[in-house]
mmCIF file of N, CA and C in Angstrom:
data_model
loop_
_atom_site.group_PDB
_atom_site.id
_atom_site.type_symbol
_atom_site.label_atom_id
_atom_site.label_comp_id
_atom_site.label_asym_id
_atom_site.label_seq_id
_atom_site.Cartn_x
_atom_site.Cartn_y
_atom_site.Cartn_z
ATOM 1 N N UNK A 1 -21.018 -6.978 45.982
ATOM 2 C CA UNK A 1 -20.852 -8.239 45.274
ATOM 3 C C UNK A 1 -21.728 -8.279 44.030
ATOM 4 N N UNK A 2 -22.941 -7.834 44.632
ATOM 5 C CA UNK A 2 -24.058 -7.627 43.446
ATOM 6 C C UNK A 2 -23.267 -7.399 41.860
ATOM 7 N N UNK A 3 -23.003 -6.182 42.301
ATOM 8 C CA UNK A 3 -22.411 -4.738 40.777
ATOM 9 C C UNK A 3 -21.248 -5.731 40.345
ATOM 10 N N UNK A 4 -20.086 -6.350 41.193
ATOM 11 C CA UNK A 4 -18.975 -6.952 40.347
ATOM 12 C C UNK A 4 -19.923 -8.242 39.226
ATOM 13 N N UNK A 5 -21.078 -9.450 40.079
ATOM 14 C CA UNK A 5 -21.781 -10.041 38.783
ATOM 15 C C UNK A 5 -22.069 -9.854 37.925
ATOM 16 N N UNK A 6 -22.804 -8.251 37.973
ATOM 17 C CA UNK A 6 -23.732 -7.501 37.100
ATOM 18 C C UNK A 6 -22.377 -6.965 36.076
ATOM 19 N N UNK A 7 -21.302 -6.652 36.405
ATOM 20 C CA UNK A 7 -20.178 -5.949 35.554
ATOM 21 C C UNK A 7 -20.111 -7.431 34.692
ATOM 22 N N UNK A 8 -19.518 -8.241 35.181
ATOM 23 C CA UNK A 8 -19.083 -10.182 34.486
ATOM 24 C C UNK A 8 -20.234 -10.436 33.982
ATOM 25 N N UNK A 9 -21.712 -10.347 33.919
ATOM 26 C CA UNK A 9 -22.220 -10.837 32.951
ATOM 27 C C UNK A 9 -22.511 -10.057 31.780
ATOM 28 N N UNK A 10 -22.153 -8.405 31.350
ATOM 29 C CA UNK A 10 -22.261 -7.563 31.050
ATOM 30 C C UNK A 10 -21.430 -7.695 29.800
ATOM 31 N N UNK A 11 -19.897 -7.549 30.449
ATOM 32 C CA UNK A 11 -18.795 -8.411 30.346
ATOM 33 C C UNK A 11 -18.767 -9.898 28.843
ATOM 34 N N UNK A 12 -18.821 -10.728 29.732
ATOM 35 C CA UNK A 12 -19.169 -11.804 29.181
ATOM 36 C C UNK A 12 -20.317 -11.955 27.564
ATOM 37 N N UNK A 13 -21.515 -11.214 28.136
ATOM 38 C CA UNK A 13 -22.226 -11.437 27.006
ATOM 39 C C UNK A 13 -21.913 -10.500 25.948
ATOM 40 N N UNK A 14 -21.012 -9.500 26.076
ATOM 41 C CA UNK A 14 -20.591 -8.733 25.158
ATOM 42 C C UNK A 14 -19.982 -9.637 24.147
ATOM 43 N N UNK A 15 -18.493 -10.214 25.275
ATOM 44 C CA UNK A 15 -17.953 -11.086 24.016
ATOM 45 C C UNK A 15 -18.404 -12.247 23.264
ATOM 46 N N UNK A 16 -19.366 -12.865 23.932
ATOM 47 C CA UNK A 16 -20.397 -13.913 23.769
ATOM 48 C C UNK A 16 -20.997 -13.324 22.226
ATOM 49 N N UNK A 17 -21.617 -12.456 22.356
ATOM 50 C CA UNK A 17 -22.379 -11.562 21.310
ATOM 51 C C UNK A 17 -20.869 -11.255 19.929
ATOM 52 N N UNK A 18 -20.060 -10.700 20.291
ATOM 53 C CA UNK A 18 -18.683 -10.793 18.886
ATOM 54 C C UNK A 18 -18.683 -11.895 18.411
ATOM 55 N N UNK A 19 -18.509 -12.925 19.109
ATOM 56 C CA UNK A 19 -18.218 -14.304 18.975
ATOM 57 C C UNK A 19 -19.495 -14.744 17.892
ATOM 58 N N UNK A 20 -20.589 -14.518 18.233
ATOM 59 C CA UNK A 20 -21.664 -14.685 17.291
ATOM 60 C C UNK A 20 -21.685 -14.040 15.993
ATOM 61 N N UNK A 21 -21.433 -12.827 16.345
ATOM 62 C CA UNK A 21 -21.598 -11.983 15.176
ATOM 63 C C UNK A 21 -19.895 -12.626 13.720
ATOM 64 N N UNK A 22 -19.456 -12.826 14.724
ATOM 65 C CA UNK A 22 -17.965 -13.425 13.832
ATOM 66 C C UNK A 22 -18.221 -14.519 13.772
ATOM 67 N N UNK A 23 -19.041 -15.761 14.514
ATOM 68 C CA UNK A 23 -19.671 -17.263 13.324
ATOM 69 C C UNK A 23 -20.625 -16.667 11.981
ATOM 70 N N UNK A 24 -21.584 -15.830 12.590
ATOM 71 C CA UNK A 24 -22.637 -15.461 11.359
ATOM 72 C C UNK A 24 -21.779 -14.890 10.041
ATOM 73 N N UNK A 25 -21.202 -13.896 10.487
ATOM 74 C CA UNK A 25 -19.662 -13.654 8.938
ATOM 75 C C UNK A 25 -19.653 -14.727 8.416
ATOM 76 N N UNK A 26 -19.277 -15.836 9.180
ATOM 77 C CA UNK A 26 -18.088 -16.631 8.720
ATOM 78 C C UNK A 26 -19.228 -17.663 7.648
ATOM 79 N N UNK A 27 -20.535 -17.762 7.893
ATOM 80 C CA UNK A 27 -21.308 -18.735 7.912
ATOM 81 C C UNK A 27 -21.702 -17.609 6.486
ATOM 82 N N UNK A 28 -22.026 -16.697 6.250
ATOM 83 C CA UNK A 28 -21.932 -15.874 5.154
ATOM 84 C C UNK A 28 -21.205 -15.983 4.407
ATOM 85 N N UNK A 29 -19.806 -15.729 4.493
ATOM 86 C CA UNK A 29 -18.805 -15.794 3.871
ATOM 87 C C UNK A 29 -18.493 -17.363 3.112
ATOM 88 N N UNK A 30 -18.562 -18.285 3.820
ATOM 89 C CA UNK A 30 -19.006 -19.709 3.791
ATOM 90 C C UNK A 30 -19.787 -20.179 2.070
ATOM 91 N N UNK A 31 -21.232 -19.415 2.800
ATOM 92 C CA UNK A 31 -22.097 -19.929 1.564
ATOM 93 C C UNK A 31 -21.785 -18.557 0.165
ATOM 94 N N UNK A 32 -20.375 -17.439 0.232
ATOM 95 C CA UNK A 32 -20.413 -17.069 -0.981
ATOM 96 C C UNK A 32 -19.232 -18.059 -1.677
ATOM 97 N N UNK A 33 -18.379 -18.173 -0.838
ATOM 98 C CA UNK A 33 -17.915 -19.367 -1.411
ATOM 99 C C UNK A 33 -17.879 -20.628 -1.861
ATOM 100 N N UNK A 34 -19.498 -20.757 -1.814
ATOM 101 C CA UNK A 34 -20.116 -21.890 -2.181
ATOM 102 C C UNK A 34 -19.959 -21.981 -3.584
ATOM 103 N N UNK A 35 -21.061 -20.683 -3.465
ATOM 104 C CA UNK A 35 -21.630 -20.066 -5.219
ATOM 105 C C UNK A 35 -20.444 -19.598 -5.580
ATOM 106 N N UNK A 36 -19.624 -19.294 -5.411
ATOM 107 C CA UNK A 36 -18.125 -18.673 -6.227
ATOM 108 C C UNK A 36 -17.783 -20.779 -7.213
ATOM 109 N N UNK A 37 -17.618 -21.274 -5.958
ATOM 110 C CA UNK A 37 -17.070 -22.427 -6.166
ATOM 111 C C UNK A 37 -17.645 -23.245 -7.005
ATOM 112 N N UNK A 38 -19.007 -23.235 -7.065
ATOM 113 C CA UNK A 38 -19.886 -23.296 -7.548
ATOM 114 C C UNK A 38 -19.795 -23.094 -9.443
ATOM 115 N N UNK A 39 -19.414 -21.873 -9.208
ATOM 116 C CA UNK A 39 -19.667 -21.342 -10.627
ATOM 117 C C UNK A 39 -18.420 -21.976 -11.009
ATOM 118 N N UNK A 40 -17.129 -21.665 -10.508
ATOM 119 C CA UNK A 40 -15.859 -22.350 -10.925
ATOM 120 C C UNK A 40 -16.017 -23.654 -11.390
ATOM 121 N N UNK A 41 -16.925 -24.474 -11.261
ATOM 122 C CA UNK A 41 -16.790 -25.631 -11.322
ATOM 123 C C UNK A 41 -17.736 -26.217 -12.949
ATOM 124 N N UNK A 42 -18.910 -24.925 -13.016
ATOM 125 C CA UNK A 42 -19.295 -24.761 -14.057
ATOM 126 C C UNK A 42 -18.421 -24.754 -15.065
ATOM 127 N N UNK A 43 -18.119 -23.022 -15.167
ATOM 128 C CA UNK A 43 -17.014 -23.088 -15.865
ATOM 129 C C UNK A 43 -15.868 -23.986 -16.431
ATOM 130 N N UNK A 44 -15.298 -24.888 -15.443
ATOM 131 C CA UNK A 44 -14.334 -26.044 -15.826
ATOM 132 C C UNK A 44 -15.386 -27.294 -16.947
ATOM 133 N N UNK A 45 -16.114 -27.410 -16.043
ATOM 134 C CA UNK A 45 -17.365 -28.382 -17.324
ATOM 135 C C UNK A 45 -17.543 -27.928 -18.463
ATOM 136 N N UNK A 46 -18.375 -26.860 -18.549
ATOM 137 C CA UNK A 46 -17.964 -26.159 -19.826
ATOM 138 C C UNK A 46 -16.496 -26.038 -20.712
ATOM 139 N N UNK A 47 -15.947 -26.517 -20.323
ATOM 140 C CA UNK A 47 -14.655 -26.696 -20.682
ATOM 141 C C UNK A 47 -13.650 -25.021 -21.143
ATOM 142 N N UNK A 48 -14.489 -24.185 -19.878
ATOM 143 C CA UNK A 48 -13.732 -22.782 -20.176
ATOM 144 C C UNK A 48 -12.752 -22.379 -19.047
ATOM 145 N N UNK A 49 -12.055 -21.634 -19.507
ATOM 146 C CA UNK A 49 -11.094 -21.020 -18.266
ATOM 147 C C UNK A 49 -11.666 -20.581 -17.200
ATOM 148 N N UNK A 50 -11.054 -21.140 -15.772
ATOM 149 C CA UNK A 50 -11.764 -20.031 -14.576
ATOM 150 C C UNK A 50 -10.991 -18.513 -14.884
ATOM 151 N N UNK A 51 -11.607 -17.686 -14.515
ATOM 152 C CA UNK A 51 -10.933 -16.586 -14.691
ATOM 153 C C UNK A 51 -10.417 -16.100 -13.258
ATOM 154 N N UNK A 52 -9.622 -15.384 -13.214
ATOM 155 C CA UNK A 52 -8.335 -15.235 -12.202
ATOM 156 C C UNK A 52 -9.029 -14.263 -11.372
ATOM 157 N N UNK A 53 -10.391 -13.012 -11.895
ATOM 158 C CA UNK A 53 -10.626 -12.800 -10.384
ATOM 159 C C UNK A 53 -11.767 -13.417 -9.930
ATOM 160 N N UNK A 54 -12.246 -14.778 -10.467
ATOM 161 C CA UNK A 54 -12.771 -15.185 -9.451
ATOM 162 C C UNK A 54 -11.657 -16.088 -8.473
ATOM 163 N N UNK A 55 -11.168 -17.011 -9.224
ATOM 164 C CA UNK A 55 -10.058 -17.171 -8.326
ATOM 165 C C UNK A 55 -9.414 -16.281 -7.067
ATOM 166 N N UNK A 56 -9.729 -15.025 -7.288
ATOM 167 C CA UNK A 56 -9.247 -14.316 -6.429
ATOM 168 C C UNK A 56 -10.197 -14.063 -5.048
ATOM 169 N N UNK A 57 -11.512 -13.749 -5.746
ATOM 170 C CA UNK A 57 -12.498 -13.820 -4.797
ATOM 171 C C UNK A 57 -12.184 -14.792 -3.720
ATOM 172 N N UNK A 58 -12.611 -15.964 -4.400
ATOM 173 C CA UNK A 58 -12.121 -17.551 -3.498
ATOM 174 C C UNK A 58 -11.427 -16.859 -2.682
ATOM 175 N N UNK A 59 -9.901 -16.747 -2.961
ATOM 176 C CA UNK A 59 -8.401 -16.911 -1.907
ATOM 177 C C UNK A 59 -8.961 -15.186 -1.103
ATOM 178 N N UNK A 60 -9.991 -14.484 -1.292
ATOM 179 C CA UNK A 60 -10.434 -13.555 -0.623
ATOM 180 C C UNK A 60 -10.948 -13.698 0.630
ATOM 181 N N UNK A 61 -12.061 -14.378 0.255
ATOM 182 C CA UNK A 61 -13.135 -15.476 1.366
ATOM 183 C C UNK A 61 -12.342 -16.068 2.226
ATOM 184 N N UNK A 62 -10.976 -16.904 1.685
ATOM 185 C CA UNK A 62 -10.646 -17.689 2.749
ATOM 186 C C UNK A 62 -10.110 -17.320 3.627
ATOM 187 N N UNK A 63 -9.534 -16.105 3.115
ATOM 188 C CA UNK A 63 -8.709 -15.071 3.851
ATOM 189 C C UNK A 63 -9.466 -14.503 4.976
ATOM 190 N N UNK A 64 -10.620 -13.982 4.379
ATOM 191 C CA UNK A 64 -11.394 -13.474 5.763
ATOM 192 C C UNK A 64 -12.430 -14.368 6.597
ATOM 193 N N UNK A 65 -12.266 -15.588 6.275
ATOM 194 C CA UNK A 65 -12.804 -16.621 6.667
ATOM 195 C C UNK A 65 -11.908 -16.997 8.465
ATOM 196 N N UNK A 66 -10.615 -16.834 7.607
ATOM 197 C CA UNK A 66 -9.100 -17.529 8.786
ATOM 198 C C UNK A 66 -8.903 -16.067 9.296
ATOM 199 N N UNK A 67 -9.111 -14.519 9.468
ATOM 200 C CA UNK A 67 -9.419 -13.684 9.853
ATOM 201 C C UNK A 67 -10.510 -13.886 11.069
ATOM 202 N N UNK A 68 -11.726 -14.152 10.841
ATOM 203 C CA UNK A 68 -12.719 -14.124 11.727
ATOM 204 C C UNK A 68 -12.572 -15.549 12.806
ATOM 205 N N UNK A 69 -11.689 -16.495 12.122
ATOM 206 C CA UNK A 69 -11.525 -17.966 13.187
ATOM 207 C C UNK A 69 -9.963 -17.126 14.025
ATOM 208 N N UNK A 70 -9.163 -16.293 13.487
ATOM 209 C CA UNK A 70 -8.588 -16.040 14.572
ATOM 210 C C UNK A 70 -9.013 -14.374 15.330
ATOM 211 N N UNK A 71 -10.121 -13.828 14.986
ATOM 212 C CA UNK A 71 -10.937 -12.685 15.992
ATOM 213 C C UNK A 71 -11.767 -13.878 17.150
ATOM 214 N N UNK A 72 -11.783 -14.893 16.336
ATOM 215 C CA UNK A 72 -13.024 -15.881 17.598
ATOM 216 C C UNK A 72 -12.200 -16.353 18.782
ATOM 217 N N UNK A 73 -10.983 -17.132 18.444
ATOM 218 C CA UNK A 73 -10.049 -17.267 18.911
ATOM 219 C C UNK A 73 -10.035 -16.337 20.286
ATOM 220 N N UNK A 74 -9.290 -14.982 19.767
ATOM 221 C CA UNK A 74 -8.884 -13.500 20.638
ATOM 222 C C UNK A 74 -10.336 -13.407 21.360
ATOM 223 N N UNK A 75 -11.334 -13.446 20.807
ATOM 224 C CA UNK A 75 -12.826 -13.203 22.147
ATOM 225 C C UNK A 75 -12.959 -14.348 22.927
ATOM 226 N N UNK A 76 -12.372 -15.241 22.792
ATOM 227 C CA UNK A 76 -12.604 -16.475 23.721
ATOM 228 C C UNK A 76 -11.543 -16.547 24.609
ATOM 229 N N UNK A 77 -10.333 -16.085 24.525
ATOM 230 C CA UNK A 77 -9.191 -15.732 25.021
ATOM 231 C C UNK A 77 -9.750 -14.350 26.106
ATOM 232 N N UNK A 78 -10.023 -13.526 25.438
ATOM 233 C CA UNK A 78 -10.210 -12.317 26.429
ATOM 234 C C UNK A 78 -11.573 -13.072 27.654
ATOM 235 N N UNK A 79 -12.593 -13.976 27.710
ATOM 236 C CA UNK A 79 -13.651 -14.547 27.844
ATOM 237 C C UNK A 79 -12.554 -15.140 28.922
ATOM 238 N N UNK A 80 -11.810 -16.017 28.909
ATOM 239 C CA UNK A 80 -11.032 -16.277 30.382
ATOM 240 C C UNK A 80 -10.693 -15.879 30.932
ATOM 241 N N UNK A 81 -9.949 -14.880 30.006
ATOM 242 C CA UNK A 81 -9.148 -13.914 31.180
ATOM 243 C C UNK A 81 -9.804 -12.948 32.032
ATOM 244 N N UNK A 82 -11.542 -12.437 31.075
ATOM 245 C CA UNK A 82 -11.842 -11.300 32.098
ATOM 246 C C UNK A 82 -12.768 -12.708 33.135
ATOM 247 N N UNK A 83 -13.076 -13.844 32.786
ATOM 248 C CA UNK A 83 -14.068 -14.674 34.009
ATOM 249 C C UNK A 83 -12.619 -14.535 34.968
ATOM 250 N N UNK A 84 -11.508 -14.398 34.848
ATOM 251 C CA UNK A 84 -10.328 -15.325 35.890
ATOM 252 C C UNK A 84 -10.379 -13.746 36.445
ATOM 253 N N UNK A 85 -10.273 -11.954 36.294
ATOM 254 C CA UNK A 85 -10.078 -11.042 36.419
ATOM 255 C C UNK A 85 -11.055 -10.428 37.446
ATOM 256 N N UNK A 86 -12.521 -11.191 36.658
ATOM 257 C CA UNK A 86 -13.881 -11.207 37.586
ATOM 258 C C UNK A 86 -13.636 -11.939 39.058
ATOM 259 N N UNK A 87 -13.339 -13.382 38.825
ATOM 260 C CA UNK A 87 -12.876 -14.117 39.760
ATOM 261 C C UNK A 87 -12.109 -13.385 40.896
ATOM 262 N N UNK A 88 -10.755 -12.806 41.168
ATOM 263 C CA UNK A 88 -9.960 -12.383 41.362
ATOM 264 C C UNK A 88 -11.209 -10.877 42.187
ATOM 265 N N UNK A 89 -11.493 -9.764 41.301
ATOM 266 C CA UNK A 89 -12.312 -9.127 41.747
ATOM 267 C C UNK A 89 -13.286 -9.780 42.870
ATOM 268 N N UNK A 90 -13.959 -10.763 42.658
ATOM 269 C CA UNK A 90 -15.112 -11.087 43.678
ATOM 270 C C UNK A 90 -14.273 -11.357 45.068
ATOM 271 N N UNK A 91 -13.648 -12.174 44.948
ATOM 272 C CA UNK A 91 -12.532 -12.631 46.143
ATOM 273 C C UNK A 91 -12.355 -11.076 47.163
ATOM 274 N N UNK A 92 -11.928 -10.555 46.088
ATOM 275 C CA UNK A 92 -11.258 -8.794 46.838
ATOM 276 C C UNK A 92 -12.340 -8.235 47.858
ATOM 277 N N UNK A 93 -13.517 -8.154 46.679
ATOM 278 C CA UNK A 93 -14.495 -7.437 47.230
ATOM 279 C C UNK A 93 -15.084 -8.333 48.204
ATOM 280 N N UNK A 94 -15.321 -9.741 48.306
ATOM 281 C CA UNK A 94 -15.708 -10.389 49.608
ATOM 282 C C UNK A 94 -14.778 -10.078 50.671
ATOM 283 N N UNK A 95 -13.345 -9.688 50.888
ATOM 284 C CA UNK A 95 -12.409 -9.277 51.758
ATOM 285 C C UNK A 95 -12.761 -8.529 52.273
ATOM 286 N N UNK A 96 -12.658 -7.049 51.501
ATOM 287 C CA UNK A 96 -13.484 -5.863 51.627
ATOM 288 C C UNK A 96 -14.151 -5.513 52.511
ATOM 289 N N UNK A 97 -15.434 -6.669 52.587
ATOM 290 C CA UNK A 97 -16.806 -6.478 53.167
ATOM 291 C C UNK A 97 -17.126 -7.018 54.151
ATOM 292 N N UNK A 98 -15.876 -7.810 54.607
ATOM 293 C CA UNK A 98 -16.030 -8.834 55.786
ATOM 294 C C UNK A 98 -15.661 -7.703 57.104
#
C-alpha cells in the first residue's frame, strides 16, 4: 500500500510542479507584454506609427500565453485521472493483501 502512495504523490507533484512552471511562463510572458504594450502606447502619443513587428510580438505573447492556459488545462486533466487511476490501484492492492 505504502509504494502505490509513494508512486501518487510522486505522481502528483510532478504535475503539480508543470503546472507551476507553466503559471511562472505565463506570468513572464504577461509582464513582456506589458512593456511591449507599453511602448505601443508611447508610440501612438507620440503621434507615430506602431510598427507591425511589434504588433507581432504582442499577437506572439498571446499566442503562447493561450498555449500554456491550455498545457495547464492538459496537467490538471492528467492530475484526475492519474488521482482516479491511483484510486482504482489502492482498492486492487488492498484486495490483493487481504
Amino acid at each position: 500500500m505504502g509504494e502505490v502512495d509513494r508512486v501518487k504523490a510522486r505522481k502528483l507533484a510532478e504535475l503539480d510542479a508543470l503546472v507551476g512552471v507553466a503559471q511562472g511562463n505565463i506570468q513572464g510572458l504577461a509582464a513582456q507584454q506589458r512593456n511591449l504594450q507599453s511602448q505601443a502606447a508611447d508610440l501612438e502619443r507620440a503621434g507615430r506609427p506602431v510598427q507591425q513587428a511589434l504588433v507581432d510580438q504582442l499577437n506572439d505573447l498571446r499566442d503562447q500565453q493561450y498555449k500554456l492556459q491550455a498545457d495547464i488545462a492538459g496537467y490538471q486533466a492528467a492530475r484526475v485521472k492519474a488521482e482516479a487511476g491511483f484510486a482504482e490501484d489502492r482498492v486492487r492492492v488492498q484486495r490483493l493483501t487481504q
